[in-house]
XYZ file of C-alpha atoms in Angstrom:
567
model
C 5.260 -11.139 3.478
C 1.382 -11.928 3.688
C 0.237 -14.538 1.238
C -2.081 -12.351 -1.111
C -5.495 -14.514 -1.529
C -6.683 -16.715 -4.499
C -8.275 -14.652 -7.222
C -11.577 -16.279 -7.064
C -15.086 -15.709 -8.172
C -17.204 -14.896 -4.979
C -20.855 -16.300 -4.970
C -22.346 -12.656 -4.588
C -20.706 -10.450 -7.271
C -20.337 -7.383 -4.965
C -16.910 -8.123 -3.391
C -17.297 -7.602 0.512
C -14.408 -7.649 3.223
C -16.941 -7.642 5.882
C -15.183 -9.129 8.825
C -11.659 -9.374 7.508
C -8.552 -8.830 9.933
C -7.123 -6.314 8.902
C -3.922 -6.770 10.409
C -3.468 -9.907 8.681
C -4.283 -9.313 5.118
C -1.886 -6.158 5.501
C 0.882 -7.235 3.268
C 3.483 -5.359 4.711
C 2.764 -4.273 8.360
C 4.584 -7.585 9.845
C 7.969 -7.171 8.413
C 7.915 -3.613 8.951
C 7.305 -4.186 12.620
C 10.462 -6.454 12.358
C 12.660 -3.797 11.039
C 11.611 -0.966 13.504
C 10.431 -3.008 17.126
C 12.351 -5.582 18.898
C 11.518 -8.529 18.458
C 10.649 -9.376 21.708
C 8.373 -6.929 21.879
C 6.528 -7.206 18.247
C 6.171 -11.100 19.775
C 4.366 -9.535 22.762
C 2.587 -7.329 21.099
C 1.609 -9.780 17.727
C -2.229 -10.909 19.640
C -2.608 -7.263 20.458
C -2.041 -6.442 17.154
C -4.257 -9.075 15.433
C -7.018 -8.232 17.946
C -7.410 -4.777 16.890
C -7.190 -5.700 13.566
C -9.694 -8.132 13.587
C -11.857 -5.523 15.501
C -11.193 -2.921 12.497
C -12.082 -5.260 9.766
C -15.813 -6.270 11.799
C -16.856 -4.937 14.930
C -15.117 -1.537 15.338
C -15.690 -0.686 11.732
C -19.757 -1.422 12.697
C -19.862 0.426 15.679
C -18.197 3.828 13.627
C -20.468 3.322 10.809
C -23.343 3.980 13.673
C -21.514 6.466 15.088
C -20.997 8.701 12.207
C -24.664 8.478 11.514
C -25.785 9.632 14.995
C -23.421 12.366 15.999
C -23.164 13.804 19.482
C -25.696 16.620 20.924
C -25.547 19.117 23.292
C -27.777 19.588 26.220
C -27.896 22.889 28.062
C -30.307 21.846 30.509
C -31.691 18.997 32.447
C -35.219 18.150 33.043
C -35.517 19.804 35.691
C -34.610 22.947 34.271
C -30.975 23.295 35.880
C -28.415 24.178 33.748
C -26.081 21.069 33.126
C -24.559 21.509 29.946
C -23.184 17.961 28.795
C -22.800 16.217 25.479
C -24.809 13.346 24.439
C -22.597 10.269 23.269
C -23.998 7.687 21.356
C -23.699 4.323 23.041
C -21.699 2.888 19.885
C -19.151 5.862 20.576
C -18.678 5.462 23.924
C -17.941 1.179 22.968
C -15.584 2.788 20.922
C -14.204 4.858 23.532
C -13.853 1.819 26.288
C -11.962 0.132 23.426
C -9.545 3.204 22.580
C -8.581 4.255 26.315
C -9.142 1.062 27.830
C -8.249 -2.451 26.093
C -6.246 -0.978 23.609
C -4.601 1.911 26.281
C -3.621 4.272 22.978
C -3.884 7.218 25.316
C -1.688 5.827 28.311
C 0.553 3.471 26.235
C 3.588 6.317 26.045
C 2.994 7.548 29.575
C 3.182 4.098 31.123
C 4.982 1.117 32.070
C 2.187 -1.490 32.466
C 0.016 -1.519 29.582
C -0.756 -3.998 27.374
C 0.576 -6.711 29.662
C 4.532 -5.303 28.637
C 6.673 -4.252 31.933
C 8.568 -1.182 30.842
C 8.211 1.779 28.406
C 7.547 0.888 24.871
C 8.681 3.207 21.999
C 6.648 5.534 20.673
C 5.992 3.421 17.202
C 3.706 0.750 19.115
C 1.314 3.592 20.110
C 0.799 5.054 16.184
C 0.242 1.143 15.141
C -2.282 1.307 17.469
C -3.798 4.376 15.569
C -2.801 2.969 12.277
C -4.687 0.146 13.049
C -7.637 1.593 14.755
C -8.210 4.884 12.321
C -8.717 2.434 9.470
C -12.370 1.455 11.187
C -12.801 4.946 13.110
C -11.600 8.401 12.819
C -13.270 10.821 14.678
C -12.573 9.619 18.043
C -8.574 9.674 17.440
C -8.787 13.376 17.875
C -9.590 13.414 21.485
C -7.148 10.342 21.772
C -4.211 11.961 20.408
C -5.462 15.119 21.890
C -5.329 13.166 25.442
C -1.753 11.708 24.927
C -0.492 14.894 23.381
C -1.731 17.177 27.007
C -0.221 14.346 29.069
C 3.011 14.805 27.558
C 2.623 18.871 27.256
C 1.777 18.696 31.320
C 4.428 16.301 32.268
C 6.900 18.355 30.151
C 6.566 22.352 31.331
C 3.978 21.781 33.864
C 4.255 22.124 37.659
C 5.174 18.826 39.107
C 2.419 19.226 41.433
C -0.390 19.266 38.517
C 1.465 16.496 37.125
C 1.225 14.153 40.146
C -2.440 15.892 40.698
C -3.784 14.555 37.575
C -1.346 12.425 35.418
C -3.149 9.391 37.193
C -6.786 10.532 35.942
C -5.265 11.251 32.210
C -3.557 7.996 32.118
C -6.523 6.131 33.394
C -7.588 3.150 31.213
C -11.358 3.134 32.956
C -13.671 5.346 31.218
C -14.756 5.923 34.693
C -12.185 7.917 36.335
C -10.188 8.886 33.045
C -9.639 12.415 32.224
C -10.226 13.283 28.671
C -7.631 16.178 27.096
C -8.637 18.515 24.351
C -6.826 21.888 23.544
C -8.478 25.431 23.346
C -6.597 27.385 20.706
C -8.011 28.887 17.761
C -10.210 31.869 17.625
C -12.591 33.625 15.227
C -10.103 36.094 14.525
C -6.084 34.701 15.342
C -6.767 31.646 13.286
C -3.891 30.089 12.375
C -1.623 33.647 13.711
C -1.796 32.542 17.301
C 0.210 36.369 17.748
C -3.563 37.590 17.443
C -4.932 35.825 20.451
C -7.262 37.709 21.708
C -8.381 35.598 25.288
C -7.304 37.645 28.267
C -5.680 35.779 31.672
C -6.042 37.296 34.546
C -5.176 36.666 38.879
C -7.578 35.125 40.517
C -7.277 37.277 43.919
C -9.007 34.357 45.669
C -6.811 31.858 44.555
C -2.998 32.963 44.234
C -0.997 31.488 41.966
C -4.560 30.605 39.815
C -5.269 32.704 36.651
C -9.145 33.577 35.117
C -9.603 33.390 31.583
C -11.814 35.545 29.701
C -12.933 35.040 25.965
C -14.010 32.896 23.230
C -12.490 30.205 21.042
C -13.960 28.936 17.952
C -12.722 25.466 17.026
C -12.705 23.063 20.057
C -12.833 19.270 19.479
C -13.791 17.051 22.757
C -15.319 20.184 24.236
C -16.570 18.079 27.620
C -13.027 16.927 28.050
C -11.880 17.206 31.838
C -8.712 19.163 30.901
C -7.946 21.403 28.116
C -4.948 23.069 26.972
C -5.644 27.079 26.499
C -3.872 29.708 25.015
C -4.517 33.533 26.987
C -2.630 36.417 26.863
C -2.130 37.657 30.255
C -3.612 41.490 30.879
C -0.953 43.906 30.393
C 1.353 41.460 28.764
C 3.127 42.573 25.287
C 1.137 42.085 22.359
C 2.120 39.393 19.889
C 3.336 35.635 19.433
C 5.880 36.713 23.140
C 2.852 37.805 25.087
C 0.705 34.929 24.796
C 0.753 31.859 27.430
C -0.064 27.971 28.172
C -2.665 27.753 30.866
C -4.227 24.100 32.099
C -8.036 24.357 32.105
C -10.162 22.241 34.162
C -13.934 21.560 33.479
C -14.748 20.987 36.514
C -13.635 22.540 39.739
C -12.596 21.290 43.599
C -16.088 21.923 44.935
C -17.424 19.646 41.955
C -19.009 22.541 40.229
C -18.266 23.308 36.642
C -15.800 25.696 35.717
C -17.446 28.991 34.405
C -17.124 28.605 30.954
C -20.066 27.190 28.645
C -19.921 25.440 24.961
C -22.260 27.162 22.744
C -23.164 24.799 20.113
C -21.051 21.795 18.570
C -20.331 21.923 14.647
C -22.114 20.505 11.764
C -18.511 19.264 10.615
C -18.492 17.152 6.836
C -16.548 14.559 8.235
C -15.222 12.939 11.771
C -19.043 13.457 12.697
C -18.789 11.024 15.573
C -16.380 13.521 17.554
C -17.698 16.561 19.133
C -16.458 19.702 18.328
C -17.938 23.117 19.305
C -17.631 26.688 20.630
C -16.588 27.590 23.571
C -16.751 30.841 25.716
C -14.637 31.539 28.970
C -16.545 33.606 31.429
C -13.589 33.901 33.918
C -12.785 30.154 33.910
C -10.282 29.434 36.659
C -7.001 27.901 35.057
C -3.282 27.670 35.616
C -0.106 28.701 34.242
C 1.836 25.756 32.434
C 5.196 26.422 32.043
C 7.314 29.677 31.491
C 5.078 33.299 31.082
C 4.622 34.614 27.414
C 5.918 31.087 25.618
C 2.859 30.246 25.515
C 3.042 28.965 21.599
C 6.536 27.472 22.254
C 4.902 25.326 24.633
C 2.107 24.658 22.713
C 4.010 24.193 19.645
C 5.542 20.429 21.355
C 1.206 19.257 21.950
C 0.820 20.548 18.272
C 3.533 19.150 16.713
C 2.492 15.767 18.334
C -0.842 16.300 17.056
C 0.736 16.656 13.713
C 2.164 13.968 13.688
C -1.057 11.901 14.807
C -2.656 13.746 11.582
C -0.077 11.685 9.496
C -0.476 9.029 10.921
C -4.533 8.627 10.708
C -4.290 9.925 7.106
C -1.591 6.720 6.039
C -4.255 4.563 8.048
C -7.186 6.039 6.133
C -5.368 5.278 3.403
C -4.076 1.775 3.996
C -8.075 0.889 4.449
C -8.935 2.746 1.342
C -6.272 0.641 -0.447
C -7.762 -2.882 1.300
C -11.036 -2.446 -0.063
C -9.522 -1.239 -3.886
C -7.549 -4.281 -3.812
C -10.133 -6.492 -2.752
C -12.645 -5.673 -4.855
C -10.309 -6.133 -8.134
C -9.247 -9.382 -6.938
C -12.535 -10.531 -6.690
C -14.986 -8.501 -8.831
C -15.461 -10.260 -12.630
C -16.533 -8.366 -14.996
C -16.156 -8.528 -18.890
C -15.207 -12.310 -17.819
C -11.887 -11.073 -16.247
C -10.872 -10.172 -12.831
C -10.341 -6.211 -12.326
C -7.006 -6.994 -11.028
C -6.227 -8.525 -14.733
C -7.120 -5.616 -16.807
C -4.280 -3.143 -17.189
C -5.452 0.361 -16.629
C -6.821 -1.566 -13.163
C -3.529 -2.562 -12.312
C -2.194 1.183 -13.129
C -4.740 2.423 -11.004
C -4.028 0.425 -8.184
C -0.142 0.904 -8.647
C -1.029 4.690 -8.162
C -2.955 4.204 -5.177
C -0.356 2.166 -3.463
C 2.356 4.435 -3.663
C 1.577 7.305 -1.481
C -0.124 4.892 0.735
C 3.459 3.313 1.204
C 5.277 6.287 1.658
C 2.784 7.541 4.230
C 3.487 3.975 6.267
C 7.119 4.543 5.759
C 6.972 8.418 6.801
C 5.106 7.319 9.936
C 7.652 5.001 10.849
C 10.806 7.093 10.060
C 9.369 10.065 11.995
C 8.174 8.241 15.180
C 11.860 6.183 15.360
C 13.108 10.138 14.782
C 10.678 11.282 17.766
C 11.572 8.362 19.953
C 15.482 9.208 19.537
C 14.898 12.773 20.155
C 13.032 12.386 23.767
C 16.196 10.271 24.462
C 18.160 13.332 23.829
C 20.350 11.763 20.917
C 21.857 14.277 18.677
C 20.387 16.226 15.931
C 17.756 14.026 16.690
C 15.014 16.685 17.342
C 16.251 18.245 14.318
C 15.349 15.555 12.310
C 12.285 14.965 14.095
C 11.677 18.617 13.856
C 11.280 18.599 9.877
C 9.912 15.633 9.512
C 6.427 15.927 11.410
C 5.516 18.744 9.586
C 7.177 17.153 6.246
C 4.255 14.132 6.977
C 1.602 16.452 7.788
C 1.496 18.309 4.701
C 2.120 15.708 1.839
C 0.424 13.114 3.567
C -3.117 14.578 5.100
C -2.927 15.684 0.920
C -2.106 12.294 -0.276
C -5.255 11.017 1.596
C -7.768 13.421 0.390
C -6.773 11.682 -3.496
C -6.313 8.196 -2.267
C -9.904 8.150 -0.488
C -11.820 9.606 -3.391
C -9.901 7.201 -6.130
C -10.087 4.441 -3.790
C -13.885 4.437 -3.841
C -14.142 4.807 -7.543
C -12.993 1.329 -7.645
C -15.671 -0.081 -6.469
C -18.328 2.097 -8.408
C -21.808 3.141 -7.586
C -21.649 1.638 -3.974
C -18.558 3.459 -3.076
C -20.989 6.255 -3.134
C -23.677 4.970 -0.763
C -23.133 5.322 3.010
C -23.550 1.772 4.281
C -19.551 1.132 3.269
C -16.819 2.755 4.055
C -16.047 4.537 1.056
C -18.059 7.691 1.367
C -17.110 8.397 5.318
C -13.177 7.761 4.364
C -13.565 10.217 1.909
C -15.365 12.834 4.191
C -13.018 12.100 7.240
C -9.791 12.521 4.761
C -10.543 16.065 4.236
C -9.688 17.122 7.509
C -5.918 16.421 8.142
C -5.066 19.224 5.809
C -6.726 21.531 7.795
C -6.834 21.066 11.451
C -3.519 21.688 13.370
C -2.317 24.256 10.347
C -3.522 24.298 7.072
C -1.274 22.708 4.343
C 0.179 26.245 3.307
C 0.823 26.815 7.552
C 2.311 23.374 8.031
C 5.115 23.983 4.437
C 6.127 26.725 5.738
C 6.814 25.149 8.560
C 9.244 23.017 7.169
C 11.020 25.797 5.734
C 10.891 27.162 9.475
C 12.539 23.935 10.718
C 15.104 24.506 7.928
C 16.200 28.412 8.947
C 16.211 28.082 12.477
C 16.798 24.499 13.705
C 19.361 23.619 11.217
C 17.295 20.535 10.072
C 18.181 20.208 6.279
C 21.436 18.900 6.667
C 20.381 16.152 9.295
C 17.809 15.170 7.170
C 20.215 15.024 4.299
C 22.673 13.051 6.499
C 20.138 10.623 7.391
C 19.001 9.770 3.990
C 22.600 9.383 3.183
C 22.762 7.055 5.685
C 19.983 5.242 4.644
C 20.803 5.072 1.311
C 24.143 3.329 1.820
C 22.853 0.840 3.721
C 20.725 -0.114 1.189
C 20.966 -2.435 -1.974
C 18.645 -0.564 -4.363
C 20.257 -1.318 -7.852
C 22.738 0.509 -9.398
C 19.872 2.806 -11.801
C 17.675 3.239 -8.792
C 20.624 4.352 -6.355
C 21.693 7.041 -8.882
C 18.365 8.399 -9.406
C 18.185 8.462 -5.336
C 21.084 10.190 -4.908
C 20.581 13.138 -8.072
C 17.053 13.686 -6.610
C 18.641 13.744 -2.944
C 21.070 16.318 -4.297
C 18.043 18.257 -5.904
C 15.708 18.104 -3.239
C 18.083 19.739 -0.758
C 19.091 22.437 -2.836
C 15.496 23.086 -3.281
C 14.696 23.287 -0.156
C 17.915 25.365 0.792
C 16.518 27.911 -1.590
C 13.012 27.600 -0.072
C 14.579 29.019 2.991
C 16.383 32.018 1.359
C 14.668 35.217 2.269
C 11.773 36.055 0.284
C 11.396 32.872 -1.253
C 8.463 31.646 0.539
C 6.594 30.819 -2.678
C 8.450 27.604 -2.955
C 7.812 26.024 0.632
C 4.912 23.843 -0.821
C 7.220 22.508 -3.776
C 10.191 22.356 -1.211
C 7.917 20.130 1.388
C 6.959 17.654 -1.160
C 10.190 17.313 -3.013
C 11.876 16.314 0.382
C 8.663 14.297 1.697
C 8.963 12.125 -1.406
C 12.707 11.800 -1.624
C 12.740 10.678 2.187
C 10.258 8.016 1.807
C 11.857 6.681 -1.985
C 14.916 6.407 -0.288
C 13.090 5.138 2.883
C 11.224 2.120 1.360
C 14.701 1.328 -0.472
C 16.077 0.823 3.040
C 13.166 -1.114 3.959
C 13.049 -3.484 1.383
C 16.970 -4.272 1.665
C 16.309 -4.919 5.907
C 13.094 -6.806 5.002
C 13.445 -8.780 1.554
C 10.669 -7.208 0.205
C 10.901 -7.333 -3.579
C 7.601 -5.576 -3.285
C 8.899 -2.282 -1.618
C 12.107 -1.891 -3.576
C 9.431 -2.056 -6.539
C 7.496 0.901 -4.665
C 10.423 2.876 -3.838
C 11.527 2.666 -7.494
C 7.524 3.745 -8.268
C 7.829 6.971 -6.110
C 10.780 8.357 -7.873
C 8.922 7.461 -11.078
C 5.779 8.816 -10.068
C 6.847 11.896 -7.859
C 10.490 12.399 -8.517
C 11.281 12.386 -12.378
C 10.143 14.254 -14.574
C 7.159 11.808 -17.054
C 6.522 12.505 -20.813
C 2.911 12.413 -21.348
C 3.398 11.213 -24.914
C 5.777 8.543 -23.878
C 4.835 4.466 -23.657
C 5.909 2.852 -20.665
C 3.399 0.091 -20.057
C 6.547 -2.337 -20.096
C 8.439 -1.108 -16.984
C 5.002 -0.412 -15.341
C 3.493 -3.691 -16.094
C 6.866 -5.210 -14.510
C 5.835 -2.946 -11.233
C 2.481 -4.337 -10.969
C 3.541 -7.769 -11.431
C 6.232 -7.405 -8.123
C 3.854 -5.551 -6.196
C 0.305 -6.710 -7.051
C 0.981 -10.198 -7.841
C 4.138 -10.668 -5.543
């Protein structure tokens, strides 16, 4: 475990992490790396690793704070007067971008076998430490990341082998120069989140067989200039509903070099991830092509946006991690009243409440991505388990974030508010995992979907019980595991009764926070972390048992805070 620093008095008495690695003051990442990677590989990977943290804690974190204040525009014309849509990067975003797709590789790194100087495919987990690491400095340009790695896998999964040999090279690319970008096309005005509603119409192409024109508009389209984009049509004459729509591959830019005859008609004024374009788009007979099986369209899609999902939990526990760095650091190092923040009680408290979901968020990224990795190697119930639990992180922890970032920048007061730290643009960019790829009440009912028809409560139960006995939580703690185990699951088995939709939101957070308690038990036994046996015990406290508000319990809490704060 990292060596917490000295509680010292800084010459300037606004504390200010300016420049600190980020992967090193982490005081957990290391051994959890240990527990989940070989350890040949976490060797390999350790300068990687402290590169991109050190970027995150000075560089990277400089170039996003530019980049958030000068967001992308759109050009519909050049000077000439020809019109040449294309959007307007800010230099700082596009260093961002050469560092994302390029050093870094987070796009290729689970579509290759030679990145990052490694010879062979490297598990899933190394690619969302990469974004763990990364989103803590910059969040916008994730999306288009994730959105890049997530069509790559879509395309090389249901699409023709001869578009994946056309353009896997291009999306795989780790030179801005000849990389394709990905992006998906799916919501409208009026479908929403009820893709059944889709409304964009695919037709032949009678020039072209076996090429499809798409007609209509869609209203929410991060990386809009992306080279290839995911799209959701219903083909003309096809039945209506969720069975008639399908997966078509759109190209921006066609064989002859032209551009493909569709045109972005503005970009958003979005609150947060303002370095990121996102816009509106509107097909005018855009040429496409079919990408896997006719009218399974969303079934198809449903493997990019569960991916994407996934990504959203994993930028939120990052966004949180880095709200948590700078709480910490400033109540180590901020005096006031002649005492240290971190020595005043209701600081410690505070802190202790902010670290929690941050830790199960870490923990839920790593369970679900070992869960993904064993499912694309076709282990059983594997996909059932990863099935439940990458909605299971999307909904508790994009909400987690949201309360984290705003309490996070309370700790540092009056400057938390102002826009030259991070505070303010955490806050802002935390807002948005709840809502893009399915709103919160979308993704828990999603869980409850993964429950009725893939089976995926008793895996999940199975696993925990698993997990549980391998663990050495304490006698107290392991019964309270196991009762809220038992309660969880039956809550969530009557979530999925018919008609009792009302409790998927309960149902999703009751099994998101048993999973990670019992989680972070496991973890600490594996790693000899005091520390995280301490946090697991916090999470059933916190967001398992019932509390009595009248109650005193600064003794067991004060314990807590000594193990985790202090350890």
């Amino acid at each position: 475990m990292t060596t917490n620093p000295p509680l010292v008095q800084l010459e300037h008495p606004i504390p200010d992490q300016k420049g600190v690695n980020l992967y090193r003051t982490d005081p957990f990442l290391k051994d959890l790396l240990a527990i989940y990677l070989p350890a040949d590989l976490v060797k390999h990977l350790e300068p990687t690793f402290d590169r991109l943290g050190a970027l995150a804690g000075g560089k990277l974190d400089q170039l996003a704070l530019v980049a958030d204040k000068n967001p992308p525009t759109l050009q519909y014309r050049d000077r000439t007067g020809v019109d040449a849509q294309a959007i307007l990067k800010h230099p700082d975003y596009v260093a961002m971008e050469r560092l994302a797709y390029g050093e870094f590789a987070m796009a290729a790194v689970s579509h290759r076998q030679d990145v990052l100087g490694w010879k062979g495919q490297m598990p899933s987990i190394v690619k969302y430490v990469l974004f763990y690491l990364f989103v803590q400095a910059e969040f916008g340009l994730c999306c288009p990341v994730s959105m890049t790695d997530s069509l790559t896998r879509t395309l090389r999964k249901f699409g023709d082998p001869k578009l994946v040999k056309r353009y896997l090279p291009a999306l795989t690319s780790t030179d801005l120069d000849t990389l394709a970008q990905g992006a998906m096309f799916m919501t409208e005005q009026a479908a929403g989140s009820d893709i059944s509603a889709t409304e964009t119409v695919a037709r032949p192409d009678p020039d072209h067989p076996g090429e499809w024109l798409l007609t209509g508009d869609k209203w929410f389209c991060s990386n809009p200039d992306a080279a290839l984009a995911m799209v959701l049509a219903r083909v003309e004459g096809d039945a209506a509903g969720i069975h008639g729509v399908s997966l078509f591959l759109l190209p921006r830019d066609l064989d002859d070099g032209s551009h493909n005859t569709y045109h972005i008609v503005r970009l958003k004024d979005k609150m947060g991830s303002r370095s990121m374009a996102s816009g509106e788009i509107t097909l005018q007979g855009a040429r496409a092509w079919l990408v896997g099986e006719r009218g399974r369209g969303m079934a198809q899609m449903a493997d990019m946006v569960n991916n994407s999902r996934l990504s959203n939990g994993v930028r939120a526990a990052g966004l949180m991690r880095r709200a948590v760095s700078e709480a910490t650091f400033i109540a180590r190092n901020r005096v006031a009243f002649r005492k240290h923040l971190v020595d005043m009680p209701l600081m410690r408290r505070e802190l202790l409440k902010l670290m929690v979901p941050t830790e199960q968020a870490r923990t839920m990224v790593f369970q679900t991505a070992e869960a993904l990795r064993r499912a694309d190697a076709k282990e059983k119930d594997a996909y059932a388990l990863a099935r439940i639990m990458t909605p299971m992180i999307k909904f508790r922890a994009t909400r987690d974030a949201r309360k984290v970032a705003g309490d996070a920048m309370e700790v540092r007061g009056g400057c938390g508010y102002i826009e030259e730290w991070s505070d303010a643009r955490i806050v802002r960019d935390a807002h948005l995992g709840s809502i893009w790829e399915g709103t919160s009440n979308i993704v828990a009912l999603d869980v409850i979907r993964a429950i009725r028809r893939e089976g995926s409560l008793p895996v999940l139960k199975a696993h925990l019980e698993k997990l549980l006995a391998e663990a050495r939580p304490g006698a107290a703690l392991r019964q309270d595991l196991a009762q809220c185990l038992e309660r969880a699951c039956a809550l969530g088995e009557t979530a999925a009764e018919k008609g009792a939709d009302t409790l998927a939101r309960h149902a999703a957070t009751a099994l998101y926070n048993v999973t990670t308690a019992i989680a972070m038990a496991w973890e600490a036994t594996k790693s000899g972390l005091a520390a995280r046996m301490a946090l697991a015990r916090l999470a059933v406290r916190y967001r398992l048992l019932p509390s009595d508000p009248l109650g005193d319990d600064r003794a067991e809490e004060s314990a807590q805070a000594e193990a985790v704060l202090l350890g």
